[in-house]
Amino acid sequence: MKYSFGHNLRLLLNQLNQHRFYTAVCVVGTAVTMAFVMVVVMVYDFRTADVAPETRRSRVLYNYGTQCMRPDGTNMWGYRGLGPTAFHAFFDDLPGVDELTFHGGLRKAVCALPASSDRHSVLIRPVAANWFEFFRYDFLAGRPFTQAEYDAGRAALEKADDEWRSVRNRDDGVVRRFVVISEKLAGELFGGTAEAVGKQFLLDFQEVRVVGVVRNVSSIFQTAYADVWEPFTLIYEENMDPSTSTGGLIGFHYTVLHLSSDASPDEVRAEVNRRMEQLNKQGLEYILQDPRLYTHTEYTFFRDGSIHAGLVYGLLLVILLVVPAVGISGLVHAQMQSRLGEIAIRKAYGASNADIIGRLFAESLCTTLMGGVLGYALSCVLVVAGGTWLFGTGGVELEGIVLGSDLLLRPTLFLTVLAACLVFNALSVLLPAWIAVHRSISYTLTGGE
């Protein structure tokens, strides 16, 4: 006899209601398991997926530090950014790279309105002229700085005459400092995004003008994140250590390379190493070693180790799924013992083993899905509450972390929840159900006598 979907659903819900304690234990157990599984999935997904503003993660290489020393091994600078000489030698017309950009790292600064005593601590990132073309920021007001505004930074500073400061202001009254700021900072300083454009404020006690405001960027985006983005030219690299001391080999360039579709990271690394060897043969006072080039996954996880991040997270997921599934499988097996009479009667009335296993699987799947949805909600709470220690790596010091709905509520994550629920359900119910249906009817009805 065939029944409608609605009838089968009512039977399923009625069956779950008859075993409330078992249902509650399975839902809570599944929820806790799914929460920990989804925290692992979310951390890996947030840190590696192509998500705005870092939409090119799967095809980028990061140059995050190169070692510099004299040929005899003395005067080692350690791992620092590249100076202009090495930057152009390494990356100009580099085969396999269709676009590159660079930044000067992330540093803390203090900002305030000219007539205000309120101070705001911000994170500032000097960036290349094409930074806002390479990354996909959402401009709420204004625009990126133009090439002319970017170039104006070269004339904004000059060498100082005293030993305490490496640069000083030109005082001809011409504004040469243009910045892009975050939505949050625009609200704190000017009360809104539109109000901020064209206004001036003090950044490390130097006057700057706002040309654009972007939507807040979560600090899980290690490279794109900042409160203030200023032209890289304001660093005045050519007249500052370590660039002046090393002949332009070491400086403040941290490069991001976007690989062409037919290029591999190893090929690009090999070419950069070849160019480094050529540069080292020019008889300069310093030489370079180990130009670190990381893929995004390498850059994010186990940066200086030989551990494969995907394998580590895969094994962790297996452990998180299998171990609890074994425990719940024992609970399911015990619950099956109380239903052996019911199973035997169904078999006596002609139900096949596949039909019975399917019904038991559907009952378990229902509780698993309820636990999965609850676990997903719990995982969102966990990653938001524990975001600082879960994501606070990669050179970004965090006091808090913002995870918007665009990160937490994504179709891929929902599909991952569903897939994890199916795997967990299969692991926990199929074996006990198979054992139960393969008991003989006479053995079951007589209680094994």
Short mmCIF file of C-alpha atoms in Angstrom, two decimals:
data_model
loop_
_atom_site.label_atom_id
_atom_site.label_comp_id
_atom_site.label_asym_id
_atom_site.label_seq_id
_atom_site.Cartn_x
_atom_site.Cartn_y
_atom_site.Cartn_z
CA MET A 1 0.00 0.00 0.00
CA LYS A 2 1.35 3.39 -0.95
CA TYR A 3 0.95 6.44 1.27
CA SER A 4 1.23 10.13 0.48
CA PHE A 5 4.20 12.18 1.56
CA GLY A 6 2.04 13.97 4.16
CA HIS A 7 0.92 10.67 5.65
CA ASN A 8 4.46 9.37 5.87
CA LEU A 9 5.61 12.62 7.46
CA ARG A 10 2.89 12.38 10.13
CA LEU A 11 3.92 8.81 10.89
CA LEU A 12 7.54 9.90 11.15
CA LEU A 13 6.78 12.77 13.52
CA ASN A 14 4.51 10.55 15.61
CA GLN A 15 7.29 7.97 15.89
CA LEU A 16 9.74 10.63 17.08
CA ASN A 17 7.20 11.91 19.58
CA GLN A 18 6.81 8.42 21.05
CA HIS A 19 10.55 8.29 21.77
CA ARG A 20 11.07 11.78 23.14
CA PHE A 21 14.09 11.04 25.30
CA TYR A 22 15.90 9.27 22.47
CA THR A 23 15.00 12.06 20.06
CA ALA A 24 16.20 14.78 22.45
CA VAL A 25 19.52 13.00 23.10
CA CYS A 26 20.14 12.50 19.38
CA VAL A 27 19.27 16.12 18.54
CA VAL A 28 21.51 17.57 21.27
CA GLY A 29 24.34 15.15 20.51
CA THR A 30 24.14 15.95 16.81
CA ALA A 31 23.93 19.69 17.49
CA VAL A 32 27.12 19.70 19.57
CA THR A 33 28.96 17.57 17.01
CA MET A 34 27.77 19.71 14.09
CA ALA A 35 28.74 22.89 15.94
CA PHE A 36 32.35 21.79 16.30
CA VAL A 37 32.44 20.44 12.74
CA MET A 38 31.06 23.70 11.35
CA VAL A 39 33.49 25.81 13.36
CA VAL A 40 36.31 23.93 11.64
CA VAL A 41 34.61 24.28 8.25
CA MET A 42 33.91 27.98 8.77
CA VAL A 43 37.45 28.78 9.85
CA TYR A 44 38.90 27.05 6.80
CA ASP A 45 36.26 28.48 4.44
CA PHE A 46 36.53 32.06 5.72
CA ARG A 47 40.30 31.96 5.45
CA THR A 48 40.60 30.39 1.97
CA ALA A 49 37.46 31.08 -0.10
CA ASP A 50 37.36 33.74 -2.82
CA VAL A 51 35.26 36.26 -0.90
CA ALA A 52 35.14 40.03 -1.44
CA PRO A 53 37.28 41.99 -1.06
CA GLU A 54 39.85 39.17 -1.47
CA THR A 55 38.21 37.58 -4.51
CA ARG A 56 41.45 36.23 -6.02
CA ARG A 57 42.70 34.10 -3.14
CA SER A 58 42.81 30.85 -5.14
CA ARG A 59 45.27 32.31 -7.68
CA VAL A 60 47.56 34.60 -5.69
CA LEU A 61 51.07 34.42 -4.29
CA TYR A 62 52.25 36.59 -1.41
CA ASN A 63 55.84 37.75 -1.05
CA TYR A 64 55.99 38.14 2.70
CA GLY A 65 59.58 38.84 3.60
CA THR A 66 63.05 38.24 2.15
CA GLN A 67 66.32 37.77 4.00
CA CYS A 68 69.14 40.25 3.45
CA MET A 69 72.79 40.11 4.53
CA ARG A 70 76.32 40.81 3.43
CA PRO A 71 77.92 38.08 1.30
CA ASP A 72 79.94 36.90 4.31
CA GLY A 73 76.75 36.39 6.32
CA THR A 74 77.14 39.44 8.59
CA ASN A 75 74.74 42.35 9.08
CA MET A 76 71.70 40.16 8.56
CA TRP A 77 68.45 42.13 8.33
CA GLY A 78 66.19 39.12 8.76
CA TYR A 79 62.96 38.77 6.83
CA ARG A 80 61.80 42.17 5.63
CA GLY A 81 59.88 43.63 2.73
CA LEU A 82 61.62 44.38 -0.55
CA GLY A 83 63.12 47.72 -1.43
CA PRO A 84 62.58 49.38 -4.83
CA THR A 85 65.70 47.85 -6.43
CA ALA A 86 64.83 44.26 -5.53
CA PHE A 87 61.11 44.77 -6.12
CA HIS A 88 61.63 45.78 -9.76
CA ALA A 89 64.33 43.17 -10.31
CA PHE A 90 62.08 40.38 -9.03
CA PHE A 91 58.66 41.29 -10.37
CA ASP A 92 58.89 43.53 -13.46
CA ASP A 93 57.39 41.61 -16.41
CA LEU A 94 57.40 38.39 -14.41
CA PRO A 95 56.18 35.44 -16.54
CA GLY A 96 53.09 33.72 -15.22
CA VAL A 97 51.79 36.83 -13.45
CA ASP A 98 49.02 38.83 -15.08
CA GLU A 99 48.71 41.50 -12.37
CA LEU A 100 50.38 42.49 -9.13
CA THR A 101 49.98 45.00 -6.36
CA PHE A 102 51.80 45.71 -3.12
CA HIS A 103 51.41 47.25 0.30
CA GLY A 104 53.63 48.51 3.10
CA GLY A 105 52.31 46.35 5.92
CA LEU A 106 49.91 47.26 8.68
CA ARG A 107 50.76 49.67 11.47
CA LYS A 108 48.99 51.47 14.26
CA ALA A 109 48.31 55.17 14.12
CA VAL A 110 46.35 57.83 15.97
CA CYS A 111 43.84 60.10 14.30
CA ALA A 112 41.62 63.00 15.38
CA LEU A 113 39.77 65.99 14.02
CA PRO A 114 41.87 69.18 13.98
CA ALA A 115 39.90 70.94 16.71
CA SER A 116 39.10 67.89 18.81
CA SER A 117 40.87 66.29 21.75
CA ASP A 118 39.29 62.88 21.01
CA ARG A 119 41.88 60.39 19.77
CA HIS A 120 41.09 57.28 17.77
CA SER A 121 43.50 54.36 17.41
CA VAL A 122 43.45 52.99 13.84
CA LEU A 123 45.29 50.51 11.66
CA ILE A 124 46.77 52.06 8.54
CA ARG A 125 48.02 50.30 5.41
CA PRO A 126 50.10 52.05 2.72
CA VAL A 127 48.99 50.62 -0.65
CA ALA A 128 49.88 50.74 -4.34
CA ALA A 129 48.00 52.91 -6.82
CA ASN A 130 46.11 49.91 -8.22
CA TRP A 131 45.18 48.46 -4.82
CA PHE A 132 41.46 49.19 -5.16
CA GLU A 133 41.40 47.63 -8.61
CA PHE A 134 43.17 44.47 -7.47
CA PHE A 135 40.86 43.96 -4.48
CA ARG A 136 37.10 44.40 -4.59
CA TYR A 137 36.12 46.98 -1.99
CA ASP A 138 32.60 48.36 -1.73
CA PHE A 139 32.81 52.16 -1.91
CA LEU A 140 29.93 53.73 -0.01
CA ALA A 141 30.99 57.28 -0.84
CA GLY A 142 33.74 58.92 -2.84
CA ARG A 143 36.33 56.95 -4.79
CA PRO A 144 39.90 55.57 -4.63
CA PHE A 145 42.73 58.08 -4.82
CA THR A 146 43.68 58.99 -8.37
CA GLN A 147 47.11 58.48 -9.89
CA ALA A 148 47.80 62.19 -9.42
CA GLU A 149 46.83 61.99 -5.75
CA TYR A 150 48.97 58.88 -5.37
CA ASP A 151 51.96 60.60 -6.98
CA ALA A 152 51.46 63.67 -4.79
CA GLY A 153 52.63 61.62 -1.83
CA ARG A 154 56.17 61.66 -3.25
CA ALA A 155 56.31 65.39 -2.69
CA ALA A 156 54.56 65.37 0.68
CA LEU A 157 57.64 64.58 2.71
CA GLU A 158 61.32 65.37 2.63
CA LYS A 159 64.30 64.32 4.68
CA ALA A 160 64.51 65.88 8.10
CA ASP A 161 67.54 67.78 9.33
CA ASP A 162 67.48 66.32 12.84
CA GLU A 163 68.37 62.85 14.02
CA TRP A 164 65.05 62.15 15.72
CA ARG A 165 62.74 62.23 12.71
CA SER A 166 63.44 60.77 9.30
CA VAL A 167 60.88 62.98 7.51
CA ARG A 168 59.20 66.31 7.96
CA ASN A 169 56.32 68.20 6.38
CA ARG A 170 56.58 70.58 3.53
CA ASP A 171 54.78 73.68 4.72
CA ASP A 172 53.69 75.25 1.45
CA GLY A 173 50.01 74.72 2.29
CA VAL A 174 49.31 72.28 -0.55
CA VAL A 175 47.48 69.11 0.49
CA ARG A 176 49.44 66.08 -0.70
CA ARG A 177 48.00 63.42 1.55
CA PHE A 178 44.87 61.63 0.38
CA VAL A 179 43.38 58.60 2.11
CA VAL A 180 40.51 56.14 1.92
CA ILE A 181 38.90 55.25 5.24
CA SER A 182 36.48 52.64 6.54
CA GLU A 183 32.79 53.17 7.17
CA LYS A 184 33.37 52.76 10.90
CA LEU A 185 36.02 55.46 11.07
CA ALA A 186 33.92 57.81 8.93
CA GLY A 187 31.09 57.44 11.43
CA GLU A 188 33.35 58.05 14.42
CA LEU A 189 35.00 61.16 12.96
CA PHE A 190 32.33 62.75 10.79
CA GLY A 191 29.03 61.08 11.69
CA GLY A 192 28.51 59.36 8.33
CA THR A 193 30.05 58.17 5.08
CA ALA A 194 28.89 60.93 2.73
CA GLU A 195 29.87 63.60 5.25
CA ALA A 196 33.45 62.31 5.36
CA VAL A 197 34.36 62.74 1.69
CA GLY A 198 36.46 65.84 1.11
CA LYS A 199 36.98 66.44 4.83
CA GLN A 200 40.36 66.62 6.52
CA PHE A 201 41.62 65.12 9.77
CA LEU A 202 44.90 64.55 11.54
CA LEU A 203 46.61 61.18 11.06
CA ASP A 204 49.62 60.83 13.36
CA PHE A 205 49.32 64.62 13.73
CA GLN A 206 49.64 65.17 9.98
CA GLU A 207 46.74 66.56 7.97
CA VAL A 208 45.11 64.22 5.42
CA ARG A 209 42.06 64.52 3.19
CA VAL A 210 39.43 61.79 2.71
CA VAL A 211 38.67 60.90 -0.91
CA GLY A 212 36.63 57.74 -0.34
CA VAL A 213 34.84 55.60 2.24
CA VAL A 214 34.55 51.80 1.92
CA ARG A 215 32.31 49.32 3.66
CA ASN A 216 33.93 47.87 6.77
CA VAL A 217 36.32 45.01 6.01
CA SER A 218 36.44 42.12 8.46
CA SER A 219 39.85 41.57 10.00
CA ILE A 220 39.84 37.93 8.89
CA PHE A 221 40.98 39.36 5.54
CA GLN A 222 44.64 39.60 6.49
CA THR A 223 45.77 41.53 3.41
CA ALA A 224 42.77 43.70 2.53
CA TYR A 225 41.95 44.78 6.09
CA ALA A 226 42.66 48.25 7.49
CA ASP A 227 40.94 51.32 8.90
CA VAL A 228 42.87 53.74 6.69
CA TRP A 229 44.49 53.16 3.30
CA GLU A 230 47.08 55.73 2.25
CA PRO A 231 49.26 56.00 -0.87
CA PHE A 232 52.42 53.91 -0.57
CA THR A 233 54.37 56.96 -1.72
CA LEU A 234 53.82 58.54 1.70
CA ILE A 235 56.28 56.05 3.18
CA TYR A 236 59.06 57.96 1.39
CA GLU A 237 60.89 54.66 1.09
CA GLU A 238 63.81 55.87 -1.02
CA ASN A 239 65.09 58.04 1.82
CA MET A 240 64.45 55.73 4.77
CA ASP A 241 66.17 52.77 6.35
CA PRO A 242 66.47 49.93 5.56
CA SER A 243 66.29 50.92 1.89
CA THR A 244 69.12 53.46 2.12
CA SER A 245 71.37 51.07 4.03
CA THR A 246 70.96 48.13 1.64
CA GLY A 247 71.01 49.86 -1.71
CA GLY A 248 67.28 49.46 -2.19
CA LEU A 249 67.26 45.70 -1.59
CA ILE A 250 65.21 45.81 1.60
CA GLY A 251 62.29 48.14 2.20
CA PHE A 252 58.54 48.12 2.63
CA HIS A 253 57.18 46.36 -0.47
CA TYR A 254 55.02 43.34 0.39
CA THR A 255 53.84 42.07 -2.98
CA VAL A 256 50.67 40.24 -3.98
CA LEU A 257 50.84 38.44 -7.33
CA HIS A 258 47.85 37.20 -9.32
CA LEU A 259 48.87 34.18 -11.38
CA SER A 260 47.68 33.65 -14.93
CA SER A 261 45.50 30.61 -15.57
CA ASP A 262 48.32 28.53 -17.09
CA ALA A 263 50.99 29.34 -14.48
CA SER A 264 51.87 27.33 -11.41
CA PRO A 265 53.25 28.71 -8.12
CA ASP A 266 56.39 26.58 -8.46
CA GLU A 267 57.17 28.05 -11.89
CA VAL A 268 56.86 31.60 -10.57
CA ARG A 269 58.99 30.77 -7.52
CA ALA A 270 61.69 29.29 -9.76
CA GLU A 271 61.82 32.42 -11.92
CA VAL A 272 62.00 34.73 -8.89
CA ASN A 273 64.86 32.64 -7.47
CA ARG A 274 66.68 32.86 -10.82
CA ARG A 275 66.30 36.64 -10.83
CA MET A 276 67.53 36.83 -7.25
CA GLU A 277 70.68 34.91 -8.17
CA GLN A 278 71.30 37.31 -11.06
CA LEU A 279 70.88 40.29 -8.71
CA ASN A 280 73.25 38.76 -6.18
CA LYS A 281 75.95 38.42 -8.86
CA GLN A 282 76.07 42.18 -9.48
CA GLY A 283 78.61 42.74 -6.69
CA LEU A 284 76.33 44.76 -4.39
CA GLU A 285 77.21 45.28 -0.75
CA TYR A 286 74.27 43.08 0.30
CA ILE A 287 72.69 39.93 -1.11
CA LEU A 288 69.23 38.47 -0.77
CA GLN A 289 68.11 34.98 0.24
CA ASP A 290 64.85 33.05 0.49
CA PRO A 291 62.26 35.29 -1.20
CA ARG A 292 59.23 33.76 0.49
CA LEU A 293 56.34 33.27 -1.89
CA TYR A 294 53.22 31.69 -0.40
CA THR A 295 49.94 30.59 -1.91
CA HIS A 296 46.98 31.90 0.03
CA THR A 297 46.47 28.65 1.93
CA GLU A 298 50.19 28.46 2.79
CA TYR A 299 50.17 32.10 3.81
CA THR A 300 47.17 31.57 6.08
CA PHE A 301 47.96 28.21 7.69
CA PHE A 302 51.30 26.77 8.86
CA ARG A 303 53.14 29.48 6.94
CA ASP A 304 56.67 28.21 7.57
CA GLY A 305 55.92 24.52 7.94
CA SER A 306 55.64 21.61 5.53
CA ILE A 307 52.19 20.60 6.81
CA HIS A 308 49.37 20.45 4.26
CA ALA A 309 46.53 22.52 5.69
CA GLY A 310 43.80 20.76 3.70
CA LEU A 311 44.95 17.35 4.93
CA VAL A 312 45.08 18.52 8.55
CA TYR A 313 41.57 19.96 8.41
CA GLY A 314 40.28 16.90 6.56
CA LEU A 315 41.61 14.53 9.22
CA LEU A 316 40.19 16.77 11.94
CA LEU A 317 36.76 16.66 10.32
CA VAL A 318 36.88 12.87 10.05
CA ILE A 319 37.73 12.59 13.74
CA LEU A 320 35.01 15.04 14.72
CA LEU A 321 32.44 13.10 12.69
CA VAL A 322 33.45 9.50 13.33
CA VAL A 323 34.09 9.56 17.08
CA PRO A 324 30.69 11.07 18.08
CA ALA A 325 28.97 8.93 15.43
CA VAL A 326 30.31 5.80 17.14
CA GLY A 327 28.84 6.96 20.46
CA ILE A 328 25.45 7.83 18.98
CA SER A 329 25.53 4.60 16.99
CA GLY A 330 25.64 2.74 20.32
CA LEU A 331 22.63 4.71 21.49
CA VAL A 332 20.80 3.93 18.26
CA HIS A 333 21.65 0.23 18.62
CA ALA A 334 20.27 0.18 22.16
CA GLN A 335 17.11 1.94 20.97
CA MET A 336 16.78 -0.60 18.17
CA GLN A 337 16.62 -3.42 20.72
CA SER A 338 13.42 -1.96 22.12
CA ARG A 339 11.93 -1.87 18.62
CA LEU A 340 12.81 -5.40 17.51
CA GLY A 341 9.21 -6.53 18.00
CA GLU A 342 7.96 -3.68 15.81
CA ILE A 343 10.55 -4.52 13.14
CA ALA A 344 9.60 -8.22 13.22
CA ILE A 345 5.91 -7.45 12.81
CA ARG A 346 6.65 -5.21 9.82
CA LYS A 347 8.68 -8.00 8.25
CA ALA A 348 5.87 -10.45 8.94
CA TYR A 349 3.49 -8.20 7.02
CA GLY A 350 5.80 -8.20 4.03
CA ALA A 351 8.05 -5.16 4.55
CA SER A 352 11.46 -5.64 2.95
CA ASN A 353 14.73 -5.00 4.74
CA ALA A 354 15.33 -1.99 2.48
CA ASP A 355 11.92 -0.50 3.41
CA ILE A 356 12.57 -0.90 7.13
CA ILE A 357 16.12 0.49 6.93
CA GLY A 358 14.81 3.37 4.84
CA ARG A 359 12.19 4.25 7.47
CA LEU A 360 14.71 4.01 10.30
CA PHE A 361 17.15 6.10 8.27
CA ALA A 362 14.47 8.74 7.64
CA GLU A 363 13.67 8.93 11.37
CA SER A 364 17.33 9.34 12.21
CA LEU A 365 17.82 11.84 9.39
CA CYS A 366 15.00 13.98 10.78
CA THR A 367 16.65 14.19 14.20
CA THR A 368 20.04 14.72 12.56
CA LEU A 369 18.76 17.61 10.44
CA MET A 370 17.17 19.24 13.49
CA GLY A 371 20.45 18.83 15.35
CA GLY A 372 22.36 20.10 12.31
CA VAL A 373 20.33 23.31 12.09
CA LEU A 374 20.72 23.86 15.83
CA GLY A 375 24.43 23.06 15.56
CA TYR A 376 24.87 25.52 12.69
CA ALA A 377 23.28 28.28 14.76
CA LEU A 378 25.52 27.33 17.69
CA SER A 379 28.61 27.36 15.44
CA CYS A 380 27.76 30.90 14.29
CA VAL A 381 27.60 31.97 17.93
CA LEU A 382 30.93 30.27 18.64
CA VAL A 383 32.82 31.85 15.72
CA VAL A 384 31.42 35.30 16.48
CA ALA A 385 32.13 35.04 20.21
CA GLY A 386 35.55 33.40 19.71
CA GLY A 387 36.55 35.18 16.53
CA THR A 388 39.59 36.88 18.02
CA TRP A 389 41.44 33.68 18.90
CA LEU A 390 40.06 31.69 15.96
CA PHE A 391 41.09 34.20 13.29
CA GLY A 392 43.61 36.48 15.00
CA THR A 393 46.71 35.40 13.08
CA GLY A 394 48.70 36.56 10.11
CA GLY A 395 50.10 39.78 11.53
CA VAL A 396 46.75 41.40 12.31
CA GLU A 397 46.37 42.24 15.98
CA LEU A 398 42.74 42.02 16.94
CA GLU A 399 40.68 43.45 19.74
CA GLY A 400 37.53 42.08 18.18
CA ILE A 401 36.27 40.70 14.91
CA VAL A 402 33.26 41.45 12.74
CA LEU A 403 31.55 38.64 10.83
CA GLY A 404 28.69 39.91 8.72
CA SER A 405 25.76 37.91 7.40
CA ASP A 406 27.44 37.76 3.99
CA LEU A 407 30.12 35.57 5.57
CA LEU A 408 27.99 33.48 7.93
CA LEU A 409 24.99 32.92 5.66
CA ARG A 410 26.40 31.53 2.44
CA PRO A 411 24.96 28.70 0.28
CA THR A 412 28.22 26.72 0.40
CA LEU A 413 28.05 26.61 4.18
CA PHE A 414 24.45 25.42 4.18
CA LEU A 415 25.35 22.69 1.69
CA THR A 416 28.26 21.73 3.91
CA VAL A 417 25.89 21.43 6.87
CA LEU A 418 23.60 19.19 4.83
CA ALA A 419 26.49 17.01 3.65
CA ALA A 420 27.86 16.70 7.18
CA CYS A 421 24.38 15.73 8.46
CA LEU A 422 24.08 13.01 5.82
CA VAL A 423 27.52 11.59 6.62
CA PHE A 424 26.89 11.71 10.35
CA ASN A 425 23.47 10.09 9.96
CA ALA A 426 24.84 7.33 7.74
CA LEU A 427 27.67 6.60 10.18
CA SER A 428 25.42 6.45 13.22
CA VAL A 429 22.31 4.59 12.02
CA LEU A 430 23.02 2.27 9.09
CA LEU A 431 24.99 -0.39 10.96
CA PRO A 432 22.53 -0.71 13.90
CA ALA A 433 19.62 -0.76 11.45
CA TRP A 434 21.28 -3.43 9.30
CA ILE A 435 21.89 -5.61 12.37
CA ALA A 436 18.27 -5.19 13.53
CA VAL A 437 16.60 -6.14 10.24
CA HIS A 438 18.75 -9.23 9.75
CA ARG A 439 17.50 -10.82 12.95
CA SER A 440 15.08 -13.68 12.20
CA ILE A 441 11.40 -13.05 12.91
CA SER A 442 11.04 -16.08 15.16
CA TYR A 443 14.15 -15.17 17.15
CA THR A 444 12.87 -11.65 17.65
CA LEU A 445 9.33 -12.54 18.64
CA THR A 446 10.41 -15.26 21.10
CA GLY A 447 13.02 -12.99 22.66
CA GLY A 448 15.87 -15.31 21.61
CA GLU A 449 14.46 -18.47 23.30
#
